[in-house]
Coordinates of C-alpha atoms in Angstrom, one line a residue:
X1199 CA -0.8 11.9 -8.8
X1200 CA 2.9 12.5 -8.1
X1201 CA 3.8 11.8 -4.7
X1202 CA 5.4 15.6 -4.8
X1203 CA 1.6 16.3 -5.0
X1204 CA 0.7 14.6 -1.7
X1205 CA 0.6 16.5 1.7
X1206 CA 4.3 16.3 3.2
X1207 CA 2.8 14.5 6.1
X1208 CA 1.4 11.6 4.2
X1209 CA 5.0 10.9 1.4
X1210 CA 6.4 7.9 2.4
X1211 CA 9.9 9.3 2.9
X1212 CA 8.9 11.9 5.0
X1213 CA 6.8 9.3 7.4
X1214 CA 9.8 6.9 7.7
X1215 CA 12.5 10.0 8.5
X1216 CA 9.4 11.5 10.8
X1217 CA 8.0 8.1 12.4
X1218 CA 10.5 5.2 11.7
X1219 CA 9.9 2.2 9.2
X1220 CA 7.5 0.7 11.5
X1221 CA 5.1 3.5 10.7
X1222 CA 5.0 2.4 7.0
X1223 CA 3.5 -0.4 5.1
X1224 CA 5.5 -2.9 2.8
X1225 CA 4.0 -1.2 0.0
X1226 CA 5.2 2.3 1.1
X1227 CA 8.7 1.3 2.2
X1228 CA 9.4 -0.3 -1.3
X1229 CA 8.3 3.0 -2.5
X1230 CA 11.1 4.6 -0.9
X1231 CA 13.5 2.2 -2.4
X1232 CA 12.0 2.5 -6.0
X1233 CA 12.5 6.3 -5.4
X1234 CA 10.2 7.5 -8.5
X1235 CA 7.1 5.8 -10.6
X1236 CA 6.7 6.1 -14.0
X1237 CA 4.4 8.5 -16.2
X1238 CA 0.9 7.8 -15.1
X1239 CA 1.8 5.6 -11.8
X1240 CA 3.7 7.3 -8.7
X1241 CA 6.4 5.2 -6.4
X1242 CA 3.6 4.1 -4.1
X1243 CA 1.3 2.8 -6.9
X1244 CA 4.3 0.8 -8.8
X1245 CA 5.1 -0.3 -5.6
X1246 CA 1.8 -1.7 -4.7
X1247 CA 1.5 -3.4 -8.2
X1248 CA 5.0 -5.1 -7.5
X1249 CA 3.6 -6.9 -4.6
X1250 CA 0.3 -7.6 -5.9
X1251 CA 2.2 -9.4 -8.7
X1252 CA 4.8 -11.3 -6.8
X1253 CA 2.3 -12.4 -3.9
X1254 CA 3.3 -9.8 -1.1
X1255 CA 6.7 -9.1 0.0
X1256 CA 7.7 -12.9 0.4
X1257 CA 7.4 -13.3 -3.1
X1258 CA 9.3 -10.1 -4.1
X1259 CA 12.0 -11.5 -1.9
X1260 CA 11.6 -14.8 -3.4
X1261 CA 11.7 -13.4 -7.2
X1262 CA 14.3 -13.8 -9.8
X1263 CA 15.7 -10.3 -11.2
X1264 CA 13.8 -11.4 -14.4
X1265 CA 10.7 -12.0 -12.7
X1266 CA 10.8 -8.0 -11.2
X1267 CA 12.0 -6.7 -14.7
X1268 CA 8.8 -8.1 -16.3
X1269 CA 6.9 -5.1 -14.4
X1270 CA 6.6 -2.2 -16.6
X1271 CA 8.7 0.3 -14.8
X1272 CA 11.4 -1.9 -13.3
X1273 CA 14.4 -1.4 -15.3
X1274 CA 17.8 -3.0 -14.7
X1275 CA 18.9 0.1 -12.2
X1276 CA 15.7 -0.6 -10.1
X1277 CA 15.8 -4.1 -10.1
X1278 CA 19.3 -4.1 -8.8
X1279 CA 18.6 -1.4 -6.3
X1280 CA 15.8 -3.7 -4.7
X1281 CA 18.0 -6.8 -5.0
X1282 CA 20.8 -5.2 -3.1
X1283 CA 18.5 -3.8 -0.3
X1284 CA 17.2 -6.9 0.2
X1285 CA 20.4 -8.7 0.5
X1286 CA 21.5 -6.2 3.0
X1287 CA 18.3 -6.5 5.1
X1288 CA 19.2 -10.4 5.5

């Protein structure tokens, strides 16, 4: 199910803007950065899969770009966006 099909009050981007970043899980924050999912997997599901595969947010932060790109749906543009956002956060 696309995030656009979710009730507006449950969408990560809208919750971020309404309630602030503390109201979101790591997966929801990553979903906002990813922006969109892939066919059959929305951005929240893609973000959850990334967290599971890399062992949580600390694993994502420590990942090499090649390791991030190994997840279906994370191409060079999304990997670069994640790396840039994580670097800004540091």
